[in-house]
Short mmCIF file of N, CA and C in Angstrom, two decimals:
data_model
loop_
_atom_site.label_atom_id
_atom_site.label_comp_id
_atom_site.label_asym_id
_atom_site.label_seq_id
_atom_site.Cartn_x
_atom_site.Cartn_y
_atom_site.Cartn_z
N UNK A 1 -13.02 100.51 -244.36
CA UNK A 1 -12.76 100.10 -245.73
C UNK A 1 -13.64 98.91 -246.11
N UNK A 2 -13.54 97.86 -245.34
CA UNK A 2 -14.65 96.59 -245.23
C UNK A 2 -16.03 96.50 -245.30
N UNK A 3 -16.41 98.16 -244.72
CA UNK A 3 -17.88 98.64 -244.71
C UNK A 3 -17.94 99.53 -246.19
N UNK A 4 -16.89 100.38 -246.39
CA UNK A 4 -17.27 100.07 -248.11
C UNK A 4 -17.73 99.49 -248.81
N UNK A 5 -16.12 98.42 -249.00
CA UNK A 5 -16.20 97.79 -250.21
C UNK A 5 -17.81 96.41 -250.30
N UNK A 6 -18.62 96.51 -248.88
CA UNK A 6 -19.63 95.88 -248.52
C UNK A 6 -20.81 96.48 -249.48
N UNK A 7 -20.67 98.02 -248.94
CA UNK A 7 -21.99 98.55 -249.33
C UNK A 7 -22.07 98.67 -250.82
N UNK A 8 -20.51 98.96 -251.68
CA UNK A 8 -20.37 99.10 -252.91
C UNK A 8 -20.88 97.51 -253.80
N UNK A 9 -20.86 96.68 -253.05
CA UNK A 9 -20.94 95.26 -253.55
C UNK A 9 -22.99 95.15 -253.72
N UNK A 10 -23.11 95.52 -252.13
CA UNK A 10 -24.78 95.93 -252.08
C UNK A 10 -25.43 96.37 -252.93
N UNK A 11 -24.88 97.74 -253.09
CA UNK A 11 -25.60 98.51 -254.23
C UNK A 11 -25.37 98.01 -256.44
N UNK A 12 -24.35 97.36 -256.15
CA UNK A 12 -23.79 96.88 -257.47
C UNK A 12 -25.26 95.93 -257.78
N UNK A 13 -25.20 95.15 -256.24
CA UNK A 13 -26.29 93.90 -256.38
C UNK A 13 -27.47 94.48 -256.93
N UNK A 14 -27.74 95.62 -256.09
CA UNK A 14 -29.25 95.87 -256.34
C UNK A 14 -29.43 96.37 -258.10
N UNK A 15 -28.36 97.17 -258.20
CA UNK A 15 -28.32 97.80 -259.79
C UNK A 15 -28.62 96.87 -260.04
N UNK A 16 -28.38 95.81 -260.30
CA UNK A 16 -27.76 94.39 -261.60
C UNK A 16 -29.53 93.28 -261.21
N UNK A 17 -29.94 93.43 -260.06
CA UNK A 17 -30.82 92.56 -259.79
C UNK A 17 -32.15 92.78 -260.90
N UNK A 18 -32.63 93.93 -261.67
CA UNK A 18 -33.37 93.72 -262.27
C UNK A 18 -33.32 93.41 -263.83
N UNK A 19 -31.84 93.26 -264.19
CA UNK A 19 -31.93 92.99 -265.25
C UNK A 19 -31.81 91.65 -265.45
N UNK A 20 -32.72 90.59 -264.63
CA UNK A 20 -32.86 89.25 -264.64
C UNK A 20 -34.19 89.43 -264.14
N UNK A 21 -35.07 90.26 -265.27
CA UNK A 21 -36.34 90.01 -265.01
C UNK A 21 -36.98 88.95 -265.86
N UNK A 22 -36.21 88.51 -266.86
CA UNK A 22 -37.06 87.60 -267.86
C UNK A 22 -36.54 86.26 -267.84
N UNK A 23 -36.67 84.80 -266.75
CA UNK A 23 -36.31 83.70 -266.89
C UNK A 23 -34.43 83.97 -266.51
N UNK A 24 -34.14 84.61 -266.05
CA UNK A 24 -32.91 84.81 -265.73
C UNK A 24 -31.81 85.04 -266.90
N UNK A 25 -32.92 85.55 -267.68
CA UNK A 25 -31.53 86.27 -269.38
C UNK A 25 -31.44 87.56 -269.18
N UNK A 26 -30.44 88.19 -269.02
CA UNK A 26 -30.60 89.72 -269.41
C UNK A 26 -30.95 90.36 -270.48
N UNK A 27 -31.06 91.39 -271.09
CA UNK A 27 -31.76 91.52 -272.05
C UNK A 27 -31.25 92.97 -272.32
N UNK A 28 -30.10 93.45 -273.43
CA UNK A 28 -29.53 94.40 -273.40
C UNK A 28 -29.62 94.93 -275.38
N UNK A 29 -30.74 95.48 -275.81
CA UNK A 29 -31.16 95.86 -277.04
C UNK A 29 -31.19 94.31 -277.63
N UNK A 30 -30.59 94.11 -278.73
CA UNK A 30 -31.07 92.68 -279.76
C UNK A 30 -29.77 91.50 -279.05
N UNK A 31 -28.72 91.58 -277.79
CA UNK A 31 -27.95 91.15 -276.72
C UNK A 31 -29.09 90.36 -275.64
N UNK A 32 -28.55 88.77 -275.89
CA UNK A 32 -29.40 88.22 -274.67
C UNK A 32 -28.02 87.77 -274.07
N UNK A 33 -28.49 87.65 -272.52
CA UNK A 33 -27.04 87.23 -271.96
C UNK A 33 -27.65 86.25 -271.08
N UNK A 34 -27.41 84.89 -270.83
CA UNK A 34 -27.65 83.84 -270.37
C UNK A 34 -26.96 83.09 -269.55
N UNK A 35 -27.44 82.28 -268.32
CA UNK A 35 -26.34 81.20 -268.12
C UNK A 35 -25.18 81.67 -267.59
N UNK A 36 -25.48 83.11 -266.52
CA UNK A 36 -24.02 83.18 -266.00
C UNK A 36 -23.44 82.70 -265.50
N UNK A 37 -21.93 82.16 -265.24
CA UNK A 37 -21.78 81.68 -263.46
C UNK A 37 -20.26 81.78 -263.74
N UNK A 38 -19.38 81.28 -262.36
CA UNK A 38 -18.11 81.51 -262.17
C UNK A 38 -17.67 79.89 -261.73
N UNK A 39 -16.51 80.36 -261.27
CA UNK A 39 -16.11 78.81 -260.39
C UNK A 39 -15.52 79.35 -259.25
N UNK A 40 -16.02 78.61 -258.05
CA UNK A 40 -15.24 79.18 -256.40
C UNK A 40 -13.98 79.06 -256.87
N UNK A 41 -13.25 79.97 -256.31
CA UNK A 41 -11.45 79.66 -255.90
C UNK A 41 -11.20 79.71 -254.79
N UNK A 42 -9.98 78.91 -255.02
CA UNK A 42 -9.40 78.55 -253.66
C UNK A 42 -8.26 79.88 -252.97
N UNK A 43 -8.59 80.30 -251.29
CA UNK A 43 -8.20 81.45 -251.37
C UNK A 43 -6.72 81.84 -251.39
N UNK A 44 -6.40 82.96 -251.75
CA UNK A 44 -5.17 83.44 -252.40
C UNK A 44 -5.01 83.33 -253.68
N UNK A 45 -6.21 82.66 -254.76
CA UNK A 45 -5.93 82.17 -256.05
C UNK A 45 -5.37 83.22 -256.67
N UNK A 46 -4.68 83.40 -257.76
CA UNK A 46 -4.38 84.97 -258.73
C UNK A 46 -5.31 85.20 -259.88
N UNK A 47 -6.56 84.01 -259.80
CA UNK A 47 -7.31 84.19 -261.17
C UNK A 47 -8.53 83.47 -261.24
N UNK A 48 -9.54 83.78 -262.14
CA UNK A 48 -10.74 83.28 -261.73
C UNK A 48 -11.22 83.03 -263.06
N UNK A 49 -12.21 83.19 -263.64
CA UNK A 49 -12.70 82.29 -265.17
C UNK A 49 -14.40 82.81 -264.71
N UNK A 50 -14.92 83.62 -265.83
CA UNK A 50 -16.52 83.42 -266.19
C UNK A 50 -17.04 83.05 -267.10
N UNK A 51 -18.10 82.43 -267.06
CA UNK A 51 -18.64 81.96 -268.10
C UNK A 51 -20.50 82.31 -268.27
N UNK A 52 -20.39 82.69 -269.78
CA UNK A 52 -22.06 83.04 -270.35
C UNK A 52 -22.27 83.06 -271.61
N UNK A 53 -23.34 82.95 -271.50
CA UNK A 53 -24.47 82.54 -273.44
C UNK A 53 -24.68 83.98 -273.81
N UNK A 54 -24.11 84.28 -274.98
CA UNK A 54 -24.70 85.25 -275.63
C UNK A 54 -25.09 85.46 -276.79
N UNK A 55 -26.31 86.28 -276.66
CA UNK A 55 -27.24 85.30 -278.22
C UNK A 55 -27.53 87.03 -278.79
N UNK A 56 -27.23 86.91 -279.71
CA UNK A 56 -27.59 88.36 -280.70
C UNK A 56 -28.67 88.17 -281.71
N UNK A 57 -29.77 88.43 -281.14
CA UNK A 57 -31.01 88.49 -282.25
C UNK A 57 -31.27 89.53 -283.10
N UNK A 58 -30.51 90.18 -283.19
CA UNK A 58 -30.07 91.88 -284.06
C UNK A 58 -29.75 91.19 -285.67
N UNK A 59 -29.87 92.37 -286.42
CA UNK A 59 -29.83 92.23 -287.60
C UNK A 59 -28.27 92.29 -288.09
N UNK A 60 -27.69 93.24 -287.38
CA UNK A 60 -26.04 93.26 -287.61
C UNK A 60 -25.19 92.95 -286.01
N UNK A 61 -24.10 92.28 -286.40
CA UNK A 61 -23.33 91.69 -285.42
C UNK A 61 -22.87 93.04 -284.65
N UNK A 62 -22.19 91.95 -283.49
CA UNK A 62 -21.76 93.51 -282.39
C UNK A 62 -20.19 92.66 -281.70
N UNK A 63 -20.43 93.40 -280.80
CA UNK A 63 -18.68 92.85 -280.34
C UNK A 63 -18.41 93.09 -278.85
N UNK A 64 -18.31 92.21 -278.03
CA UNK A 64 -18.06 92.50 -276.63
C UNK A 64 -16.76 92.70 -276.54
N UNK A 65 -16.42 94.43 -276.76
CA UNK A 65 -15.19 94.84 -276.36
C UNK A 65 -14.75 95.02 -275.09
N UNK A 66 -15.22 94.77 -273.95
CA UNK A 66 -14.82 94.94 -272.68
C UNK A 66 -15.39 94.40 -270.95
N UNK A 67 -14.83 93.86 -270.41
CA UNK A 67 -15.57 93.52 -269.34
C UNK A 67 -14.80 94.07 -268.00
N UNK A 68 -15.12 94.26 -266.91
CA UNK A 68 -14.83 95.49 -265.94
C UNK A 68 -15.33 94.54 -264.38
N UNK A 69 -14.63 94.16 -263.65
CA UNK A 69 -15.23 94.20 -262.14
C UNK A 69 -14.17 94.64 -261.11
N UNK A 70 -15.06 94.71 -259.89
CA UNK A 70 -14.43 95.18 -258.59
C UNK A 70 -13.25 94.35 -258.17
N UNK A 71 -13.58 92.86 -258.29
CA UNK A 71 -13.10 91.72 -257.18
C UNK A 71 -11.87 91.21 -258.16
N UNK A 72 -11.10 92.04 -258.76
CA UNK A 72 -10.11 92.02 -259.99
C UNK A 72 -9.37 93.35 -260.05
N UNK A 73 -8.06 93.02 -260.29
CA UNK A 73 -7.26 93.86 -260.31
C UNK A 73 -7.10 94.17 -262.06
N UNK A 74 -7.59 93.23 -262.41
CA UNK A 74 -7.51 93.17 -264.30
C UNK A 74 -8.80 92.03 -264.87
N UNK A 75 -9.64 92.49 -265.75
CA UNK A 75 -10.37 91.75 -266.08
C UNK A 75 -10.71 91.56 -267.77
N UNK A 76 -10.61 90.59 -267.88
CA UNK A 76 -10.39 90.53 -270.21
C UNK A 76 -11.08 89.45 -270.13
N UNK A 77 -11.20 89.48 -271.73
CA UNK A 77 -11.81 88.53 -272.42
C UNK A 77 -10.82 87.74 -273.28
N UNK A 78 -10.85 86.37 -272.61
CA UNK A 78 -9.97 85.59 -273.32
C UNK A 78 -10.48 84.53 -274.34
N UNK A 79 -10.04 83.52 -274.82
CA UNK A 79 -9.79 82.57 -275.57
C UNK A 79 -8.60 81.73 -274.97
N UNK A 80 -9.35 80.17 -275.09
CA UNK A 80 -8.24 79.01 -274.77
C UNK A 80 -8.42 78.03 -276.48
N UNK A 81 -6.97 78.27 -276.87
CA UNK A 81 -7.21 77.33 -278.06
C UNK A 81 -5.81 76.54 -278.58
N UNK A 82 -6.09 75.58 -278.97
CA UNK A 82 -5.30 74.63 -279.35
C UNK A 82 -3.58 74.97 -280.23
N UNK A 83 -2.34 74.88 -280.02
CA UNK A 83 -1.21 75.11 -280.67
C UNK A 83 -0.45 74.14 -280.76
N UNK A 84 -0.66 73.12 -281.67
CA UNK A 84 -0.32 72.11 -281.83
C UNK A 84 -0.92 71.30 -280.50
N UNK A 85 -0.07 70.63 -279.67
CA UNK A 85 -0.35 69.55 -278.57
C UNK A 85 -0.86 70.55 -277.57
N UNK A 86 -0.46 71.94 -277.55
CA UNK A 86 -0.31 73.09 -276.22
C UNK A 86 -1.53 73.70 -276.41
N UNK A 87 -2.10 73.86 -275.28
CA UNK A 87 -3.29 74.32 -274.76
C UNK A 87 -2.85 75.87 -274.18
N UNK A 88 -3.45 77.25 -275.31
CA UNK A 88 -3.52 78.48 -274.55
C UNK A 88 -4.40 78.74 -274.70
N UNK A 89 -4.06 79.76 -273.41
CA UNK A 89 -4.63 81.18 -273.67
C UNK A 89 -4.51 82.88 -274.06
N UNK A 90 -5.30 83.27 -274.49
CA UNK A 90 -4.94 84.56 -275.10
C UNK A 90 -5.97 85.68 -274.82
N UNK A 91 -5.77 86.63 -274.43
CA UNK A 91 -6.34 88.07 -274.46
C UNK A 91 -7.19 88.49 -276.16
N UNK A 92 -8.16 88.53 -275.68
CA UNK A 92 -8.88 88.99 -277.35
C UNK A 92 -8.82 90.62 -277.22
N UNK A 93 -7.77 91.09 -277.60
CA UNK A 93 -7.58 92.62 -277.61
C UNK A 93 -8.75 93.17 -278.24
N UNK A 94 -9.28 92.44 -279.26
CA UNK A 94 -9.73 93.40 -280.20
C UNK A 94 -11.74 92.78 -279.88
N UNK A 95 -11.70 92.02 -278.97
CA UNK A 95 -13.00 91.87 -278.17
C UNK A 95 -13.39 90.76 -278.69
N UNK A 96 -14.37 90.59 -278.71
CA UNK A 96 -15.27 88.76 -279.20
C UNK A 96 -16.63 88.81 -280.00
N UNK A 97 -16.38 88.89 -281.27
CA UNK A 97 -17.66 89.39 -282.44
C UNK A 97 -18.65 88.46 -281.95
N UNK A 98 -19.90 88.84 -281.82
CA UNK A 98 -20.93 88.36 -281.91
C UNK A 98 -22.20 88.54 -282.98
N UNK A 99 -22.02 87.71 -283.93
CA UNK A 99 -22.83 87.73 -285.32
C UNK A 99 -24.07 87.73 -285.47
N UNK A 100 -24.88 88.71 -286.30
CA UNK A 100 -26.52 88.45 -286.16
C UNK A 100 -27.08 87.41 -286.29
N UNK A 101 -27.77 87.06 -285.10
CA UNK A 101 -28.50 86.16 -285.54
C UNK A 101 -27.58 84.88 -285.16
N UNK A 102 -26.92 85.13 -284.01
CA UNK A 102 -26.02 84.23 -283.99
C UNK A 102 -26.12 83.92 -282.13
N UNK A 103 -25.46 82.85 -281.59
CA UNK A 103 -25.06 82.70 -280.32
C UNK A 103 -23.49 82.55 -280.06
N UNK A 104 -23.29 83.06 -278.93
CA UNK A 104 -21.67 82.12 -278.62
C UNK A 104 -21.72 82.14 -277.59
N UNK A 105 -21.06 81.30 -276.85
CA UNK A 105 -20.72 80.54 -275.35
C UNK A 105 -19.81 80.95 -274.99
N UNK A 106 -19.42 81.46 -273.52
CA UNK A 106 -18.29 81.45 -272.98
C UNK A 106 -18.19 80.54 -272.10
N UNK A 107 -17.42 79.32 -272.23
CA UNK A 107 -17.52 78.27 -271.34
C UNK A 107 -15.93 77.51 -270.97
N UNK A 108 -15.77 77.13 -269.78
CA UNK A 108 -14.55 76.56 -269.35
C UNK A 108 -13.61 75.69 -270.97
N UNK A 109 -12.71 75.98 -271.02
CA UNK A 109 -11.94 75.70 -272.22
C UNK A 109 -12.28 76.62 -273.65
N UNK A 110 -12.98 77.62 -273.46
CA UNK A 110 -12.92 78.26 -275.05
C UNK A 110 -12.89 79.89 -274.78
N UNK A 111 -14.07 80.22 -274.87
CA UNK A 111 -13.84 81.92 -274.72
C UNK A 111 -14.23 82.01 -273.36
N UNK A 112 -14.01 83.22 -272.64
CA UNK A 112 -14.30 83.00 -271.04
C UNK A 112 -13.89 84.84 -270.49
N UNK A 113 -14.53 85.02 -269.65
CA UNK A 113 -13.58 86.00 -268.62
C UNK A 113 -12.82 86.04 -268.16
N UNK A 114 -11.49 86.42 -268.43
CA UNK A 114 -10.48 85.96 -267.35
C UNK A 114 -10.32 87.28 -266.13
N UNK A 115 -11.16 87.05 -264.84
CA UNK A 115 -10.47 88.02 -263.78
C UNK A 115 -9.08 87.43 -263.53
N UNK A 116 -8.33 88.59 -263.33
CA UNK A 116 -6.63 88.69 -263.01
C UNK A 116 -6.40 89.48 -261.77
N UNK A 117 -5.53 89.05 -261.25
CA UNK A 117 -5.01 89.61 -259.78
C UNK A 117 -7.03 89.73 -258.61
N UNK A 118 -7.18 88.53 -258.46
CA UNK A 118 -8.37 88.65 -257.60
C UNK A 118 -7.59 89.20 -256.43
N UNK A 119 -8.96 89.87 -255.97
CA UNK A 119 -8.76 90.27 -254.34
C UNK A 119 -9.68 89.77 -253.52
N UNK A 120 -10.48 88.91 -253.75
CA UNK A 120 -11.18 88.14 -252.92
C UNK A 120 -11.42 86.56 -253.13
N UNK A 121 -11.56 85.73 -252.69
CA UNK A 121 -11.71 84.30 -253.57
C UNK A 121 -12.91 84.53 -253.75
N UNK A 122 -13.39 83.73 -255.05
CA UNK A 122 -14.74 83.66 -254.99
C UNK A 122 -15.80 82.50 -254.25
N UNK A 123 -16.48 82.55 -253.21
CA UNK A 123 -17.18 81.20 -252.39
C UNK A 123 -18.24 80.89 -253.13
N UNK A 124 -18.31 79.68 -253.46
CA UNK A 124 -19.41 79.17 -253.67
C UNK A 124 -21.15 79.57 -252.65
N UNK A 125 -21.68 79.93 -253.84
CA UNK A 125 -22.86 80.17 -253.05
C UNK A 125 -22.92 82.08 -253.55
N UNK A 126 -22.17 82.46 -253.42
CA UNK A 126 -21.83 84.30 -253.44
C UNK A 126 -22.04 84.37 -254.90
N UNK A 127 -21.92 85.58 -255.29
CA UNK A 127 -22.19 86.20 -256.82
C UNK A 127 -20.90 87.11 -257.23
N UNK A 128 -20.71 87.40 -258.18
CA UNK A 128 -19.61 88.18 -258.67
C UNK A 128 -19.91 89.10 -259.59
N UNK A 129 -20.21 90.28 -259.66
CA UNK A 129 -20.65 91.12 -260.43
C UNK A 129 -19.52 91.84 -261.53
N UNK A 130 -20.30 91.51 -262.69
CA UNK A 130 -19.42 91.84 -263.80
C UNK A 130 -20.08 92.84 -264.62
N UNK A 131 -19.18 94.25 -265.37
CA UNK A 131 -19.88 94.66 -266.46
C UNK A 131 -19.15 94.53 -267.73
N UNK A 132 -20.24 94.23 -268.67
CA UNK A 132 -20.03 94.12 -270.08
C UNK A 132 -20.12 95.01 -270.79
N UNK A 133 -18.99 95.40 -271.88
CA UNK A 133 -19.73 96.67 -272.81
C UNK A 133 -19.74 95.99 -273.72
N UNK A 134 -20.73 96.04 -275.18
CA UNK A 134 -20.21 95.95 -276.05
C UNK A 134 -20.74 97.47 -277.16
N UNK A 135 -19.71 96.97 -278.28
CA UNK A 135 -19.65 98.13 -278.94
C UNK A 135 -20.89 98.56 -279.71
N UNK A 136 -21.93 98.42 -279.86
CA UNK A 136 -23.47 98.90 -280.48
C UNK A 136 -24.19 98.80 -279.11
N UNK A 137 -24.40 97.70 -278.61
CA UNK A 137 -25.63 98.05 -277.48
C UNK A 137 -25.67 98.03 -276.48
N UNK A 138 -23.78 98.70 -275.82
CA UNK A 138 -23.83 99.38 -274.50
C UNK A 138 -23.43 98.50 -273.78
N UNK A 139 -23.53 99.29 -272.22
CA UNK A 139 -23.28 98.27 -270.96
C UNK A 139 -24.47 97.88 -270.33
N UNK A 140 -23.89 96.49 -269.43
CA UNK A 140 -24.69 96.12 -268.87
C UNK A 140 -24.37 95.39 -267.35
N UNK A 141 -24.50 95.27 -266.66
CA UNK A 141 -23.82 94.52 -265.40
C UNK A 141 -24.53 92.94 -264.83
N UNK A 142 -23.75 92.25 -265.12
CA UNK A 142 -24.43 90.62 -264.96
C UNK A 142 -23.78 90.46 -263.72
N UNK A 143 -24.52 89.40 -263.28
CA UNK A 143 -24.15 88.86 -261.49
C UNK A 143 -23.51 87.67 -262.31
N UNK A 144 -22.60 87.33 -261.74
CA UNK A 144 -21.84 85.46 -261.58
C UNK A 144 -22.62 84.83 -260.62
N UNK A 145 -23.12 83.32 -260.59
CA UNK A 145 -23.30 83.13 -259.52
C UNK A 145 -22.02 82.15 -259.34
N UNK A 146 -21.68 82.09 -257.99
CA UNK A 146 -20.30 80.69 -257.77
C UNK A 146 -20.98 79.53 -257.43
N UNK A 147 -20.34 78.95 -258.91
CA UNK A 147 -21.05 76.99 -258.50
C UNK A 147 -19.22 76.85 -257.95
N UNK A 148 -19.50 75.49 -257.83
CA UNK A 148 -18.46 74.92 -257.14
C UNK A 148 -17.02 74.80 -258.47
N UNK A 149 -15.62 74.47 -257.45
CA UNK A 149 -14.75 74.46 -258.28
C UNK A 149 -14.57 73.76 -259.32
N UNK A 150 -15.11 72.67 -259.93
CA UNK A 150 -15.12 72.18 -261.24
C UNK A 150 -16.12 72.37 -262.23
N UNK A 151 -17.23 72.85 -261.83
CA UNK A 151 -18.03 73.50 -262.43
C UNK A 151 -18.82 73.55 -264.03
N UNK A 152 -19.15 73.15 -264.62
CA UNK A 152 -18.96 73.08 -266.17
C UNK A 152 -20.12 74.21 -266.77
N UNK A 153 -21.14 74.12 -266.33
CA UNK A 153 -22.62 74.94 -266.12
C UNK A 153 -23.04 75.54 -264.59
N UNK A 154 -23.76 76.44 -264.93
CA UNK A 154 -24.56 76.82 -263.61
C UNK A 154 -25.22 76.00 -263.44
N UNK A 155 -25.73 75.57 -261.95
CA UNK A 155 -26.43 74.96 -261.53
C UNK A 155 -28.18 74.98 -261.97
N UNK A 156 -28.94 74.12 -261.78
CA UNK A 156 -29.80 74.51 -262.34
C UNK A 156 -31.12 75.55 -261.73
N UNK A 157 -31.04 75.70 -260.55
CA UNK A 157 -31.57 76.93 -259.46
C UNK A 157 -30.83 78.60 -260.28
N UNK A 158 -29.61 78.43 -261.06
CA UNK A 158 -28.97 79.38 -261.53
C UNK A 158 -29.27 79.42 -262.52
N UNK A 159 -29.53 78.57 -263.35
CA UNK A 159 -30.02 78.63 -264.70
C UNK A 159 -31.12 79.20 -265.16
N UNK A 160 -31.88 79.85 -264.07
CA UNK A 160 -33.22 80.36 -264.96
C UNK A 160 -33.22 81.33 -264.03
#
């Protein structure tokens, strides 16, 4: 089972490795995806957090309706936002518009990935492979890389 879920991780890698041919953005129709990364957890955690730049140079907006990985028993797109003094979070059912001609961030405290029910911690140093759909220009599969647990940005070896 271990030699599986190894080789399935392998081959995920290799898929996903060339679409960081340009300065480390992916590049998915008028979809740039930037600046991936995760944060290690500590093991047994139940949850993990990704974060990335996504810049729509398209003429009409699009919408990241869905994100999908292995190392997750459940994986969404959330939002953390302010309710009065209380700090949530929420499931964006209906996905995360991305406007022409526009950027948005997924970064610790605002919009983010939330993996649910992990089955592996994530180590610093390792990658986490995620796929994105969105609704006009498809899927795509981005690597995480794991900076360390407080994390705010990728490192800068990750950054490009």
């Amino acid at each position: 089972m271990l030699r599986l879920l190894r080789a399935a991780l392998a081959a995920a890698i290799l898929v996903a490795t060339p679409a960081f041919a340009h300065n480390g953005v992916v590049h998915l129709g008028p979809i740039n995806i930037s600046l991936p990364f995760t944060r290690a957890t500590l093991p047994g955690a139940p949850v993990g957090g990704g974060f990335l730049t996504i810049e729509n140079t398209g003429t009409e907006a699009d919408r990241l309706i869905s994100a999908t990985s292995t190392v997750a028993g459940d994986t969404q797109i959330h939002e953390m936002a302010m309710d009065g003094d209380v700090m949530k979070m929420r499931q964006l059912v209906d996905g995360l518009e991305i406007p022409a001609g526009e950027t948005v961030v997924l970064a610790p405290g605002g919009f983010h990935i939330m993996f649910m029910g992990l089955k592996q911690a994530f180590v610093e140093g390792e990658t986490v492979a995620v796929t994105l759909t969105f609704e006009k220009a498809g899927s795509v599969e981005v690597l995480l890389p794991v900076e360390a647990t407080a994390a705010d940005a990728p490192t800068a070896e990750h950054a490009h």
